[in-house]
Amino acid sequence: MSLYENIEKIRERINKAAIKANRDPVGIKLLTVTKTQSIETIEEALSNNIEFIGENKVQEAEDKIPYLENKFKEFHFIGHLQSNKIKKLMKLKPDLIHSIDKYSTANKLNNYLKQNILKQDILIEVNTSDEESKFGVTPDETIPLIRSISRLENIRIKGLMTISMFTSDEKIIRDSFIKLRKLFNDINAAEIPNVEMKYLSMGMTNDFEIAIEEGANIIRIGTAIFGARNY
Ligand SMILES: *Cc1c(COP(=O)(O)O)cnc(C)c1O
């Protein structure tokens, strides 16, 4: 199948999942994950109605994002952020960083932002599947972390992100999305100053339909659009 057909197919599946969940598909942002894809391939996707792109490595993003400027609407950073890469990432002006899970990284980011008179929208990455190998704050520690980061004036917390376990067990996946959705609602109810629960980023190629059913409004898709990645 062509890139165009893959994109059409994904949009159809998003619509179907949204309708099944009684939701308006317009409210669901398709973030196209372009990691390992060439500039040419990304350009082709962008000329086929793709507007939001995501990369997970600062170095790789540096090699591509500047050459794509004015061709995309938003660039999101979705990978683990090492504090020594903050400056390089910020030069690429990410519209949203999905993956803050530590106060120390947020604090360093805030210092950079203050010095440069900038603000930055971020999501907090939560490890909802108890996998030790994974990044993300534990669900129990999420609200305390958000309270601390909320005091950093140049950072704006806009929601939560999770990566579910890679498994064919639908119940495990759904439980992890339900857990994130519940945290999202709890944080919203806590009305923490400088914190807005706007985005729930969850769902990838293998599980985005479940994520939509459980309330995701950003889904992050790579493989279903570009095919299996060639590292
Ligand atoms: C690679 C990646 C994705 C996309 O995964 P696919 O299974 O290819 O759709 C989504 N989110 C993050 C954080 C990723 O690193």
mmCIF file of C-alpha atoms and ligand atoms in Angstrom:
data_model
loop_
_atom_site.group_PDB
_atom_site.id
_atom_site.type_symbol
_atom_site.label_atom_id
_atom_site.label_comp_id
_atom_site.label_asym_id
_atom_site.label_seq_id
_atom_site.Cartn_x
_atom_site.Cartn_y
_atom_site.Cartn_z
ATOM 1 C CA MET A 1 0.000 0.000 0.000
ATOM 2 C CA SER A 2 1.106 3.568 -0.650
ATOM 3 C CA LEU A 3 1.704 6.151 2.058
ATOM 4 C CA TYR A 4 -1.433 7.923 0.906
ATOM 5 C CA GLU A 5 -3.505 4.759 1.303
ATOM 6 C CA ASN A 6 -2.025 4.029 4.737
ATOM 7 C CA ILE A 7 -2.926 7.516 5.917
ATOM 8 C CA GLU A 8 -6.471 7.244 4.547
ATOM 9 C CA LYS A 9 -6.866 3.874 6.242
ATOM 10 C CA ILE A 10 -5.684 5.237 9.600
ATOM 11 C CA ARG A 11 -8.091 8.157 9.373
ATOM 12 C CA GLU A 12 -10.911 5.733 8.665
ATOM 13 C CA ARG A 13 -9.953 3.608 11.669
ATOM 14 C CA ILE A 14 -9.755 6.718 13.895
ATOM 15 C CA ASN A 15 -13.230 7.756 12.746
ATOM 16 C CA LYS A 16 -14.637 4.307 13.372
ATOM 17 C CA ALA A 17 -13.123 4.038 16.859
ATOM 18 C CA ALA A 18 -14.360 7.537 17.739
ATOM 19 C CA ILE A 19 -17.889 6.801 16.574
ATOM 20 C CA LYS A 20 -17.892 3.545 18.517
ATOM 21 C CA ALA A 21 -16.907 5.516 21.622
ATOM 22 C CA ASN A 22 -19.465 8.251 20.952
ATOM 23 C CA ARG A 23 -16.755 10.815 20.359
ATOM 24 C CA ASP A 24 -16.128 13.453 17.702
ATOM 25 C CA PRO A 25 -13.115 12.322 15.628
ATOM 26 C CA VAL A 26 -12.221 15.982 15.029
ATOM 27 C CA GLY A 27 -11.013 16.177 18.626
ATOM 28 C CA ILE A 28 -8.407 13.454 18.118
ATOM 29 C CA LYS A 29 -4.989 14.587 16.957
ATOM 30 C CA LEU A 30 -3.047 12.188 14.760
ATOM 31 C CA LEU A 31 0.626 12.629 15.621
ATOM 32 C CA THR A 32 2.684 10.953 12.918
ATOM 33 C CA VAL A 33 5.825 9.440 14.395
ATOM 34 C CA THR A 34 8.576 10.061 11.852
ATOM 35 C CA LYS A 35 11.552 8.512 13.673
ATOM 36 C CA THR A 36 13.934 6.657 11.298
ATOM 37 C CA GLN A 37 12.094 8.122 8.269
ATOM 38 C CA SER A 38 13.973 10.243 5.733
ATOM 39 C CA ILE A 39 13.235 13.901 5.072
ATOM 40 C CA GLU A 40 11.808 12.895 1.670
ATOM 41 C CA THR A 41 9.421 10.358 3.201
ATOM 42 C CA ILE A 42 8.293 12.871 5.821
ATOM 43 C CA GLU A 43 7.713 15.458 3.082
ATOM 44 C CA GLU A 44 5.555 12.949 1.249
ATOM 45 C CA ALA A 45 3.468 12.377 4.382
ATOM 46 C CA LEU A 46 3.159 16.141 4.909
ATOM 47 C CA SER A 47 1.871 16.563 1.365
ATOM 48 C CA ASN A 48 -0.765 13.924 2.139
ATOM 49 C CA ASN A 49 -2.565 15.872 4.812
ATOM 50 C CA ILE A 50 -0.304 15.084 7.749
ATOM 51 C CA GLU A 51 0.208 18.131 9.972
ATOM 52 C CA PHE A 52 1.681 16.929 13.259
ATOM 53 C CA ILE A 53 4.967 15.065 13.455
ATOM 54 C CA GLY A 54 6.830 13.482 16.354
ATOM 55 C CA GLU A 55 10.466 12.488 16.868
ATOM 56 C CA ASN A 56 12.003 10.677 19.832
ATOM 57 C CA LYS A 57 15.709 11.526 19.556
ATOM 58 C CA VAL A 58 17.114 15.040 19.755
ATOM 59 C CA GLN A 59 20.041 14.301 17.446
ATOM 60 C CA GLU A 60 17.836 12.812 14.754
ATOM 61 C CA ALA A 61 15.327 15.658 15.065
ATOM 62 C CA GLU A 62 18.167 18.157 14.597
ATOM 63 C CA ASP A 63 19.050 16.462 11.332
ATOM 64 C CA LYS A 64 15.519 16.726 9.970
ATOM 65 C CA ILE A 65 13.247 19.316 11.577
ATOM 66 C CA PRO A 66 15.105 22.447 10.326
ATOM 67 C CA TYR A 67 14.721 21.183 6.748
ATOM 68 C CA LEU A 68 10.982 20.716 7.125
ATOM 69 C CA GLU A 69 10.144 24.109 8.537
ATOM 70 C CA ASN A 70 6.887 25.660 7.277
ATOM 71 C CA LYS A 71 5.796 22.242 5.996
ATOM 72 C CA PHE A 72 4.330 20.959 9.262
ATOM 73 C CA LYS A 73 1.941 22.545 11.706
ATOM 74 C CA GLU A 74 3.456 21.139 14.894
ATOM 75 C CA PHE A 75 6.561 19.258 15.944
ATOM 76 C CA HIS A 76 6.285 17.169 19.112
ATOM 77 C CA PHE A 77 9.145 15.588 21.027
ATOM 78 C CA ILE A 78 8.093 12.175 22.346
ATOM 79 C CA GLY A 79 11.343 10.530 23.495
ATOM 80 C CA HIS A 80 13.232 10.485 26.756
ATOM 81 C CA LEU A 81 14.822 13.908 27.301
ATOM 82 C CA GLN A 82 18.333 13.963 28.748
ATOM 83 C CA SER A 83 19.064 17.242 30.473
ATOM 84 C CA ASN A 84 22.232 17.798 28.430
ATOM 85 C CA LYS A 85 20.079 17.852 25.267
ATOM 86 C CA ILE A 86 17.600 20.495 26.424
ATOM 87 C CA LYS A 87 19.292 23.392 24.666
ATOM 88 C CA LYS A 88 19.525 21.522 21.371
ATOM 89 C CA LEU A 89 15.907 20.464 21.558
ATOM 90 C CA MET A 90 14.695 23.962 22.371
ATOM 91 C CA LYS A 91 16.405 25.340 19.270
ATOM 92 C CA LEU A 92 13.965 23.171 17.298
ATOM 93 C CA LYS A 93 11.009 24.903 19.005
ATOM 94 C CA PRO A 94 8.924 21.851 19.888
ATOM 95 C CA ASP A 95 5.221 22.659 20.173
ATOM 96 C CA LEU A 96 4.823 19.985 22.823
ATOM 97 C CA ILE A 97 7.189 17.754 24.815
ATOM 98 C CA HIS A 98 5.363 14.541 25.773
ATOM 99 C CA SER A 99 7.907 12.983 28.007
ATOM 100 C CA ILE A 100 8.882 14.842 31.177
ATOM 101 C CA ASP A 101 9.081 12.451 34.118
ATOM 102 C CA LYS A 102 11.532 14.068 36.542
ATOM 103 C CA TYR A 103 11.648 17.308 38.487
ATOM 104 C CA SER A 104 15.365 17.762 37.774
ATOM 105 C CA THR A 105 14.834 17.759 34.000
ATOM 106 C CA ALA A 106 11.862 20.104 34.291
ATOM 107 C CA ASN A 107 13.893 22.450 36.485
ATOM 108 C CA LYS A 108 16.754 22.586 33.983
ATOM 109 C CA LEU A 109 14.288 23.152 31.178
ATOM 110 C CA ASN A 110 12.703 25.970 33.181
ATOM 111 C CA ASN A 111 16.087 27.630 33.729
ATOM 112 C CA TYR A 112 16.734 27.580 29.994
ATOM 113 C CA LEU A 113 13.276 28.969 29.289
ATOM 114 C CA LYS A 114 13.699 31.792 31.816
ATOM 115 C CA GLN A 115 17.043 32.823 30.355
ATOM 116 C CA ASN A 116 15.571 32.908 26.883
ATOM 117 C CA ILE A 117 12.194 34.403 27.816
ATOM 118 C CA LEU A 118 10.282 31.391 26.511
ATOM 119 C CA LYS A 119 7.393 29.224 27.701
ATOM 120 C CA GLN A 120 7.004 25.533 26.961
ATOM 121 C CA ASP A 121 4.018 23.198 26.889
ATOM 122 C CA ILE A 122 4.763 19.742 28.257
ATOM 123 C CA LEU A 123 3.046 16.497 29.168
ATOM 124 C CA ILE A 124 4.024 14.281 32.075
ATOM 125 C CA GLU A 125 4.966 10.736 31.056
ATOM 126 C CA VAL A 126 3.446 8.136 33.359
ATOM 127 C CA ASN A 127 4.508 4.491 33.538
ATOM 128 C CA THR A 128 1.109 2.832 33.767
ATOM 129 C CA SER A 129 2.258 -0.744 33.267
ATOM 130 C CA ASP A 130 4.712 -1.393 36.126
ATOM 131 C CA GLU A 131 7.469 -2.267 33.671
ATOM 132 C CA GLU A 132 10.760 -1.391 35.298
ATOM 133 C CA SER A 133 12.550 -0.902 32.012
ATOM 134 C CA LYS A 134 10.288 1.971 31.122
ATOM 135 C CA PHE A 135 10.556 5.704 31.539
ATOM 136 C CA GLY A 136 7.763 7.608 33.216
ATOM 137 C CA VAL A 137 6.750 8.512 36.735
ATOM 138 C CA THR A 138 4.691 5.943 38.646
ATOM 139 C CA PRO A 139 0.977 6.697 39.005
ATOM 140 C CA ASP A 140 1.387 7.224 42.780
ATOM 141 C CA GLU A 141 4.099 9.800 42.296
ATOM 142 C CA THR A 142 2.384 11.663 39.463
ATOM 143 C CA ILE A 143 0.376 14.213 41.441
ATOM 144 C CA PRO A 144 3.267 15.165 43.761
ATOM 145 C CA LEU A 145 5.529 15.572 40.715
ATOM 146 C CA ILE A 146 2.954 17.735 38.967
ATOM 147 C CA ARG A 147 2.581 19.915 42.058
ATOM 148 C CA SER A 148 6.351 20.524 42.111
ATOM 149 C CA ILE A 149 6.690 21.192 38.401
ATOM 150 C CA SER A 150 3.640 23.467 38.442
ATOM 151 C CA ARG A 151 5.714 25.973 40.459
ATOM 152 C CA LEU A 152 8.175 26.355 37.590
ATOM 153 C CA GLU A 153 6.853 29.505 35.974
ATOM 154 C CA ASN A 154 7.946 29.029 32.379
ATOM 155 C CA ILE A 155 6.618 25.492 32.049
ATOM 156 C CA ARG A 156 2.989 24.770 31.308
ATOM 157 C CA ILE A 157 1.729 21.285 32.076
ATOM 158 C CA LYS A 158 -0.920 20.373 29.501
ATOM 159 C CA GLY A 159 -1.669 16.740 30.177
ATOM 160 C CA LEU A 160 -0.381 13.195 30.435
ATOM 161 C CA MET A 161 1.270 10.625 28.192
ATOM 162 C CA THR A 162 1.796 6.893 28.508
ATOM 163 C CA ILE A 163 3.182 3.982 26.510
ATOM 164 C CA SER A 164 1.249 0.796 27.206
ATOM 165 C CA MET A 165 2.847 -2.592 27.506
ATOM 166 C CA PHE A 166 3.653 -4.334 24.235
ATOM 167 C CA THR A 167 1.300 -7.298 24.542
ATOM 168 C CA SER A 168 -1.595 -8.893 22.715
ATOM 169 C CA ASP A 169 -3.562 -8.966 25.981
ATOM 170 C CA GLU A 170 -6.181 -6.315 25.379
ATOM 171 C CA LYS A 171 -7.201 -6.142 29.040
ATOM 172 C CA ILE A 172 -3.687 -5.194 30.186
ATOM 173 C CA ILE A 173 -3.560 -2.440 27.570
ATOM 174 C CA ARG A 174 -7.028 -1.120 28.383
ATOM 175 C CA ASP A 175 -6.293 -1.109 32.129
ATOM 176 C CA SER A 176 -3.217 0.993 31.580
ATOM 177 C CA PHE A 177 -5.192 3.547 29.522
ATOM 178 C CA ILE A 178 -7.979 3.590 32.106
ATOM 179 C CA LYS A 179 -5.376 4.260 34.797
ATOM 180 C CA LEU A 180 -4.046 7.258 32.867
ATOM 181 C CA ARG A 181 -7.523 8.576 32.186
ATOM 182 C CA LYS A 182 -8.402 8.337 35.871
ATOM 183 C CA LEU A 183 -5.248 10.226 36.873
ATOM 184 C CA PHE A 184 -6.103 12.853 34.266
ATOM 185 C CA ASN A 185 -9.534 13.340 35.827
ATOM 186 C CA ASP A 186 -8.142 13.419 39.373
ATOM 187 C CA ILE A 187 -5.570 16.058 38.442
ATOM 188 C CA ASN A 188 -8.214 18.074 36.665
ATOM 189 C CA ALA A 189 -10.376 17.980 39.793
ATOM 190 C CA ALA A 190 -7.439 19.055 41.971
ATOM 191 C CA GLU A 191 -7.347 22.428 40.115
ATOM 192 C CA ILE A 192 -3.612 22.925 40.521
ATOM 193 C CA PRO A 193 -2.559 26.449 39.458
ATOM 194 C CA ASN A 194 -0.587 26.547 36.173
ATOM 195 C CA VAL A 195 -1.764 23.012 35.260
ATOM 196 C CA GLU A 196 -4.275 22.283 32.534
ATOM 197 C CA MET A 197 -5.415 18.753 31.706
ATOM 198 C CA LYS A 198 -5.974 19.240 27.982
ATOM 199 C CA TYR A 199 -4.106 16.389 26.276
ATOM 200 C CA LEU A 200 -4.228 12.680 26.921
ATOM 201 C CA SER A 201 -1.500 11.205 24.710
ATOM 202 C CA MET A 202 -1.901 7.446 24.469
ATOM 203 C CA GLY A 203 -2.203 4.819 21.761
ATOM 204 C CA MET A 204 0.226 3.667 19.057
ATOM 205 C CA THR A 205 -0.101 1.420 16.008
ATOM 206 C CA ASN A 206 -1.046 -1.656 18.000
ATOM 207 C CA ASP A 207 -3.455 -0.139 20.465
ATOM 208 C CA PHE A 208 -4.759 3.253 19.294
ATOM 209 C CA GLU A 209 -8.355 2.096 18.915
ATOM 210 C CA ILE A 210 -8.464 1.010 22.560
ATOM 211 C CA ALA A 211 -6.830 4.326 23.518
ATOM 212 C CA ILE A 212 -9.512 6.279 21.645
ATOM 213 C CA GLU A 213 -12.216 4.279 23.411
ATOM 214 C CA GLU A 214 -10.588 5.232 26.717
ATOM 215 C CA GLY A 215 -10.344 8.937 25.938
ATOM 216 C CA ALA A 216 -7.055 9.610 24.112
ATOM 217 C CA ASN A 217 -6.987 12.901 22.212
ATOM 218 C CA ILE A 218 -3.462 12.522 20.834
ATOM 219 C CA ILE A 219 -2.500 9.201 19.287
ATOM 220 C CA ARG A 220 1.071 8.561 18.132
ATOM 221 C CA ILE A 221 1.356 6.460 14.984
ATOM 222 C CA GLY A 222 4.472 5.360 13.121
ATOM 223 C CA THR A 223 4.358 1.800 11.793
ATOM 224 C CA ALA A 224 0.776 1.851 10.500
ATOM 225 C CA ILE A 225 1.672 4.834 8.314
ATOM 226 C CA PHE A 226 5.225 4.105 7.191
ATOM 227 C CA GLY A 227 5.475 0.330 7.606
ATOM 228 C CA ALA A 228 7.983 -1.486 9.829
ATOM 229 C CA ARG A 229 10.969 0.659 10.764
ATOM 230 C CA ASN A 230 14.405 -0.014 9.317
ATOM 231 C CA TYR A 231 16.964 0.845 11.972
HETATM 232 C C1 LIG B 1 7.929 4.908 18.115
HETATM 233 C C2 LIG B 1 6.951 5.533 19.025
HETATM 234 C C3 LIG B 1 5.586 5.561 18.697
HETATM 235 C C4 LIG B 1 5.003 4.956 17.441
HETATM 236 O O1 LIG B 1 4.964 3.572 17.510
HETATM 237 P P1 LIG B 1 4.306 2.664 16.368
HETATM 238 O O2 LIG B 1 4.071 1.384 17.028
HETATM 239 O O3 LIG B 1 5.314 2.600 15.251
HETATM 240 O O4 LIG B 1 3.058 3.329 15.920
HETATM 241 C C5 LIG B 1 4.718 6.192 19.587
HETATM 242 N N1 LIG B 1 5.161 6.755 20.727
HETATM 243 C C6 LIG B 1 6.459 6.753 21.076
HETATM 244 C C7 LIG B 1 6.880 7.399 22.355
HETATM 245 C C8 LIG B 1 7.390 6.147 20.228
HETATM 246 O O5 LIG B 1 8.694 6.140 20.598
#
